[in-house]
Each structure stands twice: as C-alpha cells, then as structure tokens.
PDB file of C-alpha atoms and ligand atoms in Angstrom:
ATOM      1  CA  MET M   1      34.287 -44.124  42.260  1.00 50.00           C
ATOM      2  CA  PHE M   2      31.110 -44.377  44.235  1.00 58.00           C
ATOM      3  CA  ASP M   3      31.760 -47.422  45.961  1.00 64.00           C
ATOM      4  CA  ALA M   4      32.537 -46.148  49.589  1.00 64.00           C
ATOM      5  CA  PHE M   5      29.546 -43.976  49.374  1.00 64.00           C
ATOM      6  CA  LYS M   6      27.370 -46.533  48.145  1.00 64.00           C
ATOM      7  CA  ARG M   7      28.244 -48.750  51.360  1.00 65.00           C
ATOM      8  CA  LYS M   8      26.497 -46.325  53.305  1.00 72.00           C
ATOM      9  CA  PHE M   9      23.158 -46.793  51.646  1.00 83.00           C
ATOM     10  CA  ASP M  10      20.533 -49.327  51.699  1.00 88.00           C
ATOM     11  CA  ALA M  11      19.653 -51.889  49.236  1.00 88.00           C
ATOM     12  CA  THR M  12      17.255 -51.079  46.608  1.00 92.00           C
ATOM     13  CA  PRO M  13      14.015 -53.128  47.369  1.00 90.00           C
ATOM     14  CA  GLU M  14      13.607 -55.950  45.051  1.00 89.00           C
ATOM     15  CA  GLY M  15      11.682 -54.787  42.090  1.00 89.00           C
ATOM     16  CA  MET M  16      12.334 -51.143  42.398  1.00 92.00           C
ATOM     17  CA  GLU M  17      15.388 -51.006  40.652  1.00 93.00           C
ATOM     18  CA  GLU M  18      13.682 -49.202  37.754  1.00 96.00           C
ATOM     19  CA  ARG M  19      12.771 -46.344  40.320  1.00 97.00           C
ATOM     20  CA  VAL M  20      15.987 -45.302  40.977  1.00 97.00           C
ATOM     21  CA  PRO M  21      17.592 -42.676  38.199  1.00 98.00           C
ATOM     22  CA  PRO M  22      21.197 -42.759  37.391  1.00 97.00           C
ATOM     23  CA  GLY M  23      23.580 -42.175  39.915  1.00 96.00           C
ATOM     24  CA  GLN M  24      21.202 -42.345  42.468  1.00 96.00           C
ATOM     25  CA  TYR M  25      21.308 -44.605  45.870  1.00 95.00           C
ATOM     26  CA  VAL M  26      18.476 -45.770  48.090  1.00 96.00           C
ATOM     27  CA  THR M  27      18.241 -44.573  51.620  1.00 95.00           C
ATOM     28  CA  GLN M  28      15.161 -45.533  53.993  1.00 94.00           C
ATOM     29  CA  LYS M  29      16.498 -42.407  56.079  1.00 94.00           C
ATOM     30  CA  PHE M  30      15.491 -39.465  56.002  1.00 95.00           C
ATOM     31  CA  PRO M  31      18.255 -37.155  55.648  1.00 95.00           C
ATOM     32  CA  VAL M  32      18.300 -33.655  56.517  1.00 96.00           C
ATOM     33  CA  LEU M  33      20.090 -31.235  54.006  1.00 94.00           C
ATOM     34  CA  HIS M  34      19.543 -27.401  54.159  1.00 95.00           C
ATOM     35  CA  TYR M  35      21.713 -24.236  54.014  1.00 92.00           C
ATOM     36  CA  GLY M  36      21.371 -22.345  57.529  1.00 94.00           C
ATOM     37  CA  GLU M  37      19.185 -22.532  60.459  1.00 95.00           C
ATOM     38  CA  THR M  38      16.044 -24.300  60.841  1.00 98.00           C
ATOM     39  CA  PRO M  39      13.445 -21.750  61.908  1.00 97.00           C
ATOM     40  CA  ILE M  40      11.169 -22.801  64.745  1.00 96.00           C
ATOM     41  CA  TYR M  41       7.784 -21.385  64.788  1.00 96.00           C
ATOM     42  CA  LYS M  42       5.452 -20.735  67.963  1.00 91.00           C
ATOM     43  CA  GLU M  43       2.180 -19.138  67.460  1.00 96.00           C
ATOM     44  CA  LEU M  44       1.778 -19.551  63.739  1.00 98.00           C
ATOM     45  CA  GLU M  45      -1.320 -17.461  63.361  1.00 97.00           C
ATOM     46  CA  GLN M  46       0.921 -14.557  64.553  1.00 97.00           C
ATOM     47  CA  THR M  47       4.363 -15.468  62.776  1.00 97.00           C
ATOM     48  CA  TRP M  48       3.878 -17.309  59.933  1.00 98.00           C
ATOM     49  CA  ASP M  49       1.737 -16.417  56.437  1.00 98.00           C
ATOM     50  CA  LEU M  50       2.303 -17.282  52.969  1.00 98.00           C
ATOM     51  CA  ARG M  51       1.897 -14.625  50.323  1.00 98.00           C
ATOM     52  CA  VAL M  52       1.415 -15.135  46.636  1.00 98.00           C
ATOM     53  CA  PHE M  53       2.666 -12.018  44.562  1.00 99.00           C
ATOM     54  CA  GLY M  54       4.027 -10.911  41.067  1.00 98.00           C
ATOM     55  CA  GLU M  55       2.207 -11.576  37.902  1.00 98.00           C
ATOM     56  CA  ILE M  56      -1.214 -12.112  39.421  1.00 98.00           C
ATOM     57  CA  GLU M  57      -4.277  -9.849  39.520  1.00 98.00           C
ATOM     58  CA  ALA M  58      -3.609  -8.824  42.941  1.00 98.00           C
ATOM     59  CA  PRO M  59      -1.399 -10.255  45.654  1.00 98.00           C
ATOM     60  CA  LYS M  60      -2.860 -12.409  48.476  1.00 98.00           C
ATOM     61  CA  THR M  61      -1.489 -13.397  51.959  1.00 98.00           C
ATOM     62  CA  PHE M  62      -3.034 -16.553  53.840  1.00 98.00           C
ATOM     63  CA  SER M  63      -2.938 -16.555  57.329  1.00 98.00           C
ATOM     64  CA  TYR M  64      -1.869 -19.985  58.807  1.00 98.00           C
ATOM     65  CA  ASN M  65      -5.367 -20.975  59.674  1.00 98.00           C
ATOM     66  CA  GLU M  66      -6.702 -19.988  56.348  1.00 98.00           C
ATOM     67  CA  PHE M  67      -4.419 -22.018  54.704  1.00 98.00           C
ATOM     68  CA  ARG M  68      -4.775 -24.952  56.608  1.00 98.00           C
ATOM     69  CA  ALA M  69      -8.589 -24.959  55.577  1.00 98.00           C
ATOM     70  CA  LEU M  70      -8.124 -25.297  51.974  1.00 98.00           C
ATOM     71  CA  PRO M  71      -8.738 -28.946  50.718  1.00 98.00           C
ATOM     72  CA  THR M  72      -6.123 -31.464  50.630  1.00 98.00           C
ATOM     73  CA  VAL M  73      -4.654 -34.323  48.797  1.00 98.00           C
ATOM     74  CA  THR M  74      -2.510 -37.329  49.941  1.00 98.00           C
ATOM     75  CA  ILE M  75      -0.026 -38.598  47.480  1.00 98.00           C
ATOM     76  CA  GLU M  76       1.313 -42.076  48.037  1.00 98.00           C
ATOM     77  CA  ASN M  77       4.305 -44.276  46.782  1.00 98.00           C
ATOM     78  CA  ILE M  78       5.997 -41.130  45.574  1.00 98.00           C
ATOM     79  CA  ASP M  79      10.122 -41.129  45.048  1.00 98.00           C
ATOM     80  CA  ILE M  80      12.246 -38.419  45.898  1.00 98.00           C
ATOM     81  CA  HIS M  81      16.117 -37.451  44.727  1.00 98.00           C
ATOM     82  CA  CYS M  82      18.753 -35.330  46.064  1.00 97.00           C
ATOM     83  CA  VAL M  83      21.324 -34.275  43.789  1.00 97.00           C
ATOM     84  CA  THR M  84      23.485 -35.531  46.785  1.00 95.00           C
ATOM     85  CA  ARG M  85      22.715 -38.995  45.347  1.00 96.00           C
ATOM     86  CA  TRP M  86      19.960 -40.049  48.291  1.00 96.00           C
ATOM     87  CA  SER M  87      16.800 -41.205  46.800  1.00 97.00           C
ATOM     88  CA  LYS M  88      13.815 -42.395  49.094  1.00 97.00           C
ATOM     89  CA  LEU M  89      11.068 -44.310  47.439  1.00 97.00           C
ATOM     90  CA  ALA M  90       7.495 -44.604  48.262  1.00 97.00           C
ATOM     91  CA  THR M  91       6.875 -41.725  50.465  1.00 98.00           C
ATOM     92  CA  SER M  92       3.605 -40.096  51.050  1.00 98.00           C
ATOM     93  CA  TRP M  93       2.778 -36.512  51.616  1.00 98.00           C
ATOM     94  CA  THR M  94       0.078 -34.563  52.444  1.00 99.00           C
ATOM     95  CA  GLY M  95      -1.132 -31.062  51.475  1.00 98.00           C
ATOM     96  CA  VAL M  96      -2.581 -28.739  48.977  1.00 99.00           C
ATOM     97  CA  ARG M  97      -2.448 -29.565  45.245  1.00 99.00           C
ATOM     98  CA  PHE M  98      -0.748 -26.689  43.665  1.00 98.00           C
ATOM     99  CA  ARG M  99      -2.857 -27.062  40.726  1.00 98.00           C
ATOM    100  CA  ASP M 100      -5.954 -26.661  43.324  1.00 98.00           C
ATOM    101  CA  PHE M 101      -4.392 -23.822  45.146  1.00 98.00           C
ATOM    102  CA  LEU M 102      -4.437 -21.664  42.186  1.00 98.00           C
ATOM    103  CA  THR M 103      -8.457 -21.670  42.126  1.00 98.00           C
ATOM    104  CA  HIS M 104      -8.343 -20.224  45.972  1.00 98.00           C
ATOM    105  CA  ILE M 105      -6.079 -17.091  44.618  1.00 98.00           C
ATOM    106  CA  PRO M 106      -6.561 -14.300  41.985  1.00 98.00           C
ATOM    107  CA  ALA M 107      -6.114 -15.226  38.744  1.00 98.00           C
ATOM    108  CA  LEU M 108      -2.468 -15.398  37.152  1.00 98.00           C
ATOM    109  CA  LYS M 109      -1.917 -12.740  34.353  1.00 98.00           C
ATOM    110  CA  PRO M 110      -1.244 -14.251  31.182  1.00 98.00           C
ATOM    111  CA  SER M 111       2.614 -13.134  31.578  1.00 98.00           C
ATOM    112  CA  ALA M 112       2.650 -15.636  34.556  1.00 98.00           C
ATOM    113  CA  LYS M 113       5.334 -18.220  33.257  1.00 98.00           C
ATOM    114  CA  TYR M 114       7.700 -18.944  36.160  1.00 98.00           C
ATOM    115  CA  VAL M 115       7.675 -19.387  39.815  1.00 98.00           C
ATOM    116  CA  LEU M 116       9.934 -18.422  42.503  1.00 98.00           C
ATOM    117  CA  ALA M 117       9.724 -20.444  45.969  1.00 98.00           C
ATOM    118  CA  HIS M 118      10.555 -18.007  48.799  1.00 98.00           C
ATOM    119  CA  SER M 119      11.376 -19.609  52.215  1.00 98.00           C
ATOM    120  CA  GLU M 120      11.940 -18.288  55.832  1.00 98.00           C
ATOM    121  CA  GLY M 121      15.635 -17.091  55.514  1.00 96.00           C
ATOM    122  CA  GLY M 122      15.871 -16.164  52.023  1.00 97.00           C
ATOM    123  CA  TYR M 123      16.095 -19.640  50.297  1.00 98.00           C
ATOM    124  CA  THR M 124      14.486 -19.664  47.126  1.00 98.00           C
ATOM    125  CA  ALA M 125      14.012 -21.904  44.392  1.00 98.00           C
ATOM    126  CA  ASN M 126      12.681 -21.246  40.559  1.00 98.00           C
ATOM    127  CA  MET M 127      10.939 -23.628  38.118  1.00 98.00           C
ATOM    128  CA  PRO M 128       8.679 -22.882  35.155  1.00 98.00           C
ATOM    129  CA  LEU M 129       5.057 -22.372  36.001  1.00 98.00           C
ATOM    130  CA  GLU M 130       3.924 -25.370  33.753  1.00 98.00           C
ATOM    131  CA  ILE M 131       5.646 -28.439  35.826  1.00 98.00           C
ATOM    132  CA  MET M 132       3.488 -26.953  38.816  1.00 98.00           C
ATOM    133  CA  TYR M 133       0.247 -28.507  37.358  1.00 98.00           C
ATOM    134  CA  ASP M 134       1.338 -32.021  37.862  1.00 98.00           C
ATOM    135  CA  ASP M 135      -0.889 -34.231  40.194  1.00 98.00           C
ATOM    136  CA  ASP M 136       1.992 -34.573  42.399  1.00 98.00           C
ATOM    137  CA  VAL M 137       3.361 -30.796  43.001  1.00 98.00           C
ATOM    138  CA  LEU M 138       1.859 -29.936  46.299  1.00 99.00           C
ATOM    139  CA  LEU M 139       2.248 -27.140  49.068  1.00 99.00           C
ATOM    140  CA  ALA M 140       3.341 -30.059  51.464  1.00 99.00           C
ATOM    141  CA  TYR M 141       2.451 -30.215  55.147  1.00 98.00           C
ATOM    142  CA  LEU M 142       2.187 -33.903  56.291  1.00 98.00           C
ATOM    143  CA  TYR M 143       4.782 -36.431  55.843  1.00 98.00           C
ATOM    144  CA  GLU M 144       3.549 -40.136  56.038  1.00 98.00           C
ATOM    145  CA  GLY M 145       0.270 -38.741  57.569  1.00 98.00           C
ATOM    146  CA  GLU M 146       2.383 -36.559  60.425  1.00 98.00           C
ATOM    147  CA  GLU M 147       3.098 -32.891  60.495  1.00 98.00           C
ATOM    148  CA  LEU M 148       6.492 -32.313  59.109  1.00 98.00           C
ATOM    149  CA  ALA M 149       9.020 -31.991  61.319  1.00 98.00           C
ATOM    150  CA  PRO M 150      10.953 -28.893  61.726  1.00 98.00           C
ATOM    151  CA  ASP M 151      14.197 -30.013  59.738  1.00 98.00           C
ATOM    152  CA  HIS M 152      12.255 -31.255  56.972  1.00 98.00           C
ATOM    153  CA  GLY M 153      10.092 -28.067  56.496  1.00 98.00           C
ATOM    154  CA  PHE M 154       7.403 -27.484  59.320  1.00 98.00           C
ATOM    155  CA  PRO M 155       4.858 -25.765  58.738  1.00 98.00           C
ATOM    156  CA  LEU M 156       4.794 -25.891  54.927  1.00 98.00           C
ATOM    157  CA  ARG M 157       6.958 -26.903  52.084  1.00 98.00           C
ATOM    158  CA  LEU M 158       6.972 -27.206  48.401  1.00 99.00           C
ATOM    159  CA  PHE M 159       6.676 -30.748  46.974  1.00 98.00           C
ATOM    160  CA  VAL M 160       7.845 -31.216  43.133  1.00 98.00           C
ATOM    161  CA  PRO M 161       9.015 -34.768  43.533  1.00 98.00           C
ATOM    162  CA  LYS M 162      10.010 -34.803  39.653  1.00 98.00           C
ATOM    163  CA  LYS M 163      13.078 -32.722  40.509  1.00 98.00           C
ATOM    164  CA  TYR M 164      15.988 -33.010  42.351  1.00 98.00           C
ATOM    165  CA  PHE M 165      14.937 -32.220  46.071  1.00 98.00           C
ATOM    166  CA  TRP M 166      16.584 -28.833  46.410  1.00 98.00           C
ATOM    167  CA  LYS M 167      13.475 -27.558  44.330  1.00 98.00           C
ATOM    168  CA  SER M 168      11.161 -28.706  47.112  1.00 98.00           C
ATOM    169  CA  ALA M 169      11.712 -25.264  49.400  1.00 98.00           C
ATOM    170  CA  LYS M 170      11.344 -25.795  53.019  1.00 98.00           C
ATOM    171  CA  TRP M 171       9.613 -23.662  55.130  1.00 98.00           C
ATOM    172  CA  LEU M 172       7.957 -21.767  52.624  1.00 98.00           C
ATOM    173  CA  ARG M 173       6.844 -18.033  53.053  1.00 98.00           C
ATOM    174  CA  GLY M 174       5.939 -17.135  49.638  1.00 99.00           C
ATOM    175  CA  ILE M 175       5.200 -17.569  45.963  1.00 99.00           C
ATOM    176  CA  GLU M 176       6.225 -15.515  43.286  1.00 99.00           C
ATOM    177  CA  PHE M 177       4.994 -15.779  39.847  1.00 99.00           C
ATOM    178  CA  MET M 178       7.394 -14.278  37.263  1.00 98.00           C
ATOM    179  CA  SER M 179       7.157 -13.395  33.558  1.00 98.00           C
ATOM    180  CA  ALA M 180      10.588 -13.980  33.161  1.00 98.00           C
ATOM    181  CA  ASP M 181      12.462 -16.847  35.003  1.00 98.00           C
ATOM    182  CA  ARG M 182      15.017 -15.652  37.687  1.00 98.00           C
ATOM    183  CA  LEU M 183      17.468 -18.192  39.395  1.00 98.00           C
ATOM    184  CA  GLY M 184      17.126 -19.545  42.813  1.00 98.00           C
ATOM    185  CA  PHE M 185      19.613 -20.136  45.430  1.00 98.00           C
ATOM    186  CA  TRP M 186      21.169 -23.314  44.131  1.00 97.00           C
ATOM    187  CA  GLU M 187      20.464 -22.466  40.659  1.00 97.00           C
ATOM    188  CA  ARG M 188      22.747 -19.262  41.189  1.00 97.00           C
ATOM    189  CA  TYR M 189      25.750 -21.426  42.900  1.00 96.00           C
ATOM    190  CA  GLY M 190      25.744 -23.530  39.330  1.00 96.00           C
ATOM    191  CA  TYR M 191      23.066 -26.165  39.828  1.00 97.00           C
ATOM    192  CA  HIS M 192      21.271 -26.845  36.950  1.00 98.00           C
ATOM    193  CA  ASN M 193      18.077 -24.991  36.425  1.00 98.00           C
ATOM    194  CA  ASN M 194      15.929 -27.913  35.084  1.00 98.00           C
ATOM    195  CA  ALA M 195      17.159 -30.325  37.654  1.00 98.00           C
ATOM    196  CA  ASP M 196      15.344 -33.682  36.100  1.00 98.00           C
ATOM    197  CA  PRO M 197      16.818 -36.530  38.162  1.00 98.00           C
ATOM    198  CA  TRP M 198      16.473 -39.043  35.193  1.00 98.00           C
ATOM    199  CA  GLN M 199      18.595 -36.734  32.842  1.00 98.00           C
ATOM    200  CA  GLU M 200      21.061 -36.123  35.994  1.00 97.00           C
ATOM    201  CA  GLU M 201      20.908 -32.507  35.442  1.00 98.00           C
ATOM    202  CA  ARG M 202      22.772 -31.840  38.628  1.00 98.00           C
ATOM    203  CA  HIS M 203      24.866 -29.080  37.310  1.00 96.00           C
ATOM    204  CA  ALA M 204      24.809 -26.448  34.713  1.00 93.00           C
ATOM    205  CA  ASP M 205      27.069 -26.027  32.038  1.00 75.00           C
TER     206      ASP M 205
HETATM  207  N1  LIG B   1      14.455 -23.149  52.619  1.00 94.74           N
HETATM  208  C1  LIG B   1      15.039 -24.279  52.327  1.00 94.74           C
HETATM  209  N2  LIG B   1      14.554 -25.269  51.531  1.00 94.74           N
HETATM  210  C2  LIG B   1      15.183 -26.445  51.080  1.00 94.74           C
HETATM  211  C3  LIG B   1      16.734 -26.235  51.291  1.00 94.74           C
HETATM  212  C4  LIG B   1      17.248 -25.086  52.260  1.00 94.74           C
HETATM  213  O1  LIG B   1      18.593 -25.016  52.230  1.00 94.74           O
HETATM  214  N3  LIG B   1      16.411 -24.345  52.633  1.00 94.74           N
HETATM  215  N4  LIG B   1      17.423 -27.305  50.934  1.00 94.74           N
HETATM  216  C5  LIG B   1      16.844 -28.123  49.633  1.00 94.74           C
HETATM  217  C6  LIG B   1      17.727 -29.420  49.433  1.00 94.74           C
HETATM  218  S1  LIG B   1      18.884 -29.112  48.679  1.00 94.74           S
HETATM  219  C7  LIG B   1      17.284 -30.498  49.998  1.00 94.74           C
HETATM  220  S2  LIG B   1      18.190 -32.111  49.169  1.00 94.74           S
HETATM  221  C8  LIG B   1      15.755 -30.930  50.283  1.00 94.74           C
HETATM  222  C9  LIG B   1      16.039 -31.684  51.601  1.00 94.74           C
HETATM  223  O2  LIG B   1      14.986 -31.926  52.316  1.00 94.74           O
HETATM  224  P1  LIG B   1      14.955 -32.760  53.613  1.00 94.74           P
HETATM  225  O3  LIG B   1      15.946 -32.013  54.748  1.00 94.74           O
HETATM  226  O4  LIG B   1      13.522 -32.137  53.898  1.00 94.74           O
HETATM  227  O5  LIG B   1      15.295 -33.969  53.038  1.00 94.74           O
HETATM  228  O6  LIG B   1      15.343 -29.408  51.028  1.00 94.74           O
HETATM  229  C10 LIG B   1      15.351 -28.364  50.202  1.00 94.74           C
HETATM  230  N5  LIG B   1      14.753 -27.275  50.339  1.00 94.74           N
HETATM  231 MO1  LIG B   2      19.712 -31.432  47.718  1.00 94.74          MO
END
C-alpha cells in the first residue's frame, strides 16, 4: 500500500534499520511541514521574546539576547520522525537543554504537570512535563551547527525527538506550565496525545 510512497524515499543506511520506527521511511532531505505562514523576523530584540507562564512562581520573559546568553548543549546522532512517515536519521541540534532552562526561571509550582508550547501564529503542542526532563529535549536554535532556517523554526523551536515531530513546535514564543492537560493544535484534530513513533501513536481513538 505504501510502495509508491516508499519509492520517493531514500534507502535506509546500512546498520541503521533498527533506528527506523514501524511505518516510517528514511529521507536525506529535510522536509518542511507546517500549517500557516512562516513568520519572518527582523530586529529580533524588538519583535521576538519568549514567555514562560502558568504554574510557575512568577512569569518570566526572555528577550532574544537574554535567551541567547543561556548556556547551550549540542546533541548529535539524533533521529526525528514525522507522522507523515518520513524519518531523518543522525541529526545534530544545539540549544538550551529544557532541564537546564528550568534552573533559569522561577520555580515551578508543584501543580505543574503538563507543558503547552505556544508558537507564533497560534500553533500549540502539549506534553507531560516529565518527558521534558530527558537529555535530548531542547529549546533549539542551531541545526547542524547553523542557525535554524526560517521554515524550520527560526529563531527558536522546541525539540522533542522521542515524539512525532509535530510536538516540536517551531517559532516558539511561549511555554505554559499547566496543572491539567490541554490539547494542542494537532492533538485537537485527532492526532494521538502521546505521539510515540515506536508505538505508532499517530491518531487518537
Ligand atoms: N509552529 C508550528 N510548529 C510546527 C508545525 C506547525 O504547523 N507550526 N508543524 C509540526 C509538524 S506536523 C512537523 S512534522 C514539524 C516539521 O518540522 P520541519 O518543517 O522543520 O521539518 O514541525 C512541527 N512544528
Ligand atoms: Mo508532522
């Protein structure tokens, strides 16, 4: 059934077969996928900031320069999986590890159990707070050592590689901590709330 579709894709590199989740195909390209228009930022210090709010002792807003002054990590050899069935293996990303970011903001309230990522233009993605403590969850701004392209989320995107890529919200502007789960953009349209590529959690029902 997916044969025609599969032909568009690249061969899986030798030895990497076990890194491709069920129903996924490997691409060497970096497809662009989003709903709506790509925001183009100029004068970032005037037009962009990142706001953390919700179940936190006090809200906090980072200007672009404040955010870029935070310590970063680079993670390598990380695979990403889109629910539309492309996977891209062995990518590298640089940014602020989410777990470390929490040390630069006011304390979370004990009631904080979920996160809603807010993007420019209104896109959202939700996830449990506990998955955000993984080593590979970043507020990412370099891809393969270079500034993110506008289509891939410049100047900042969330990066949650263990979930289907729709959770990795591009053009990130806000992080809301919540006591109860609230569905994000695709989750409301019937995508699976948990989005684990290894369980093929594509659609809810
Ligand atoms: N702000 C925003 N982020 C988004 C989306 C979107 O529509 N808006 N689409 C998601 C989906 S469905 C995917 S597969 C990835 C695609 O990221 P890419 O275009 O960098 O490959 O971005 C995710 N992040
Ligand atoms: Mo996607």
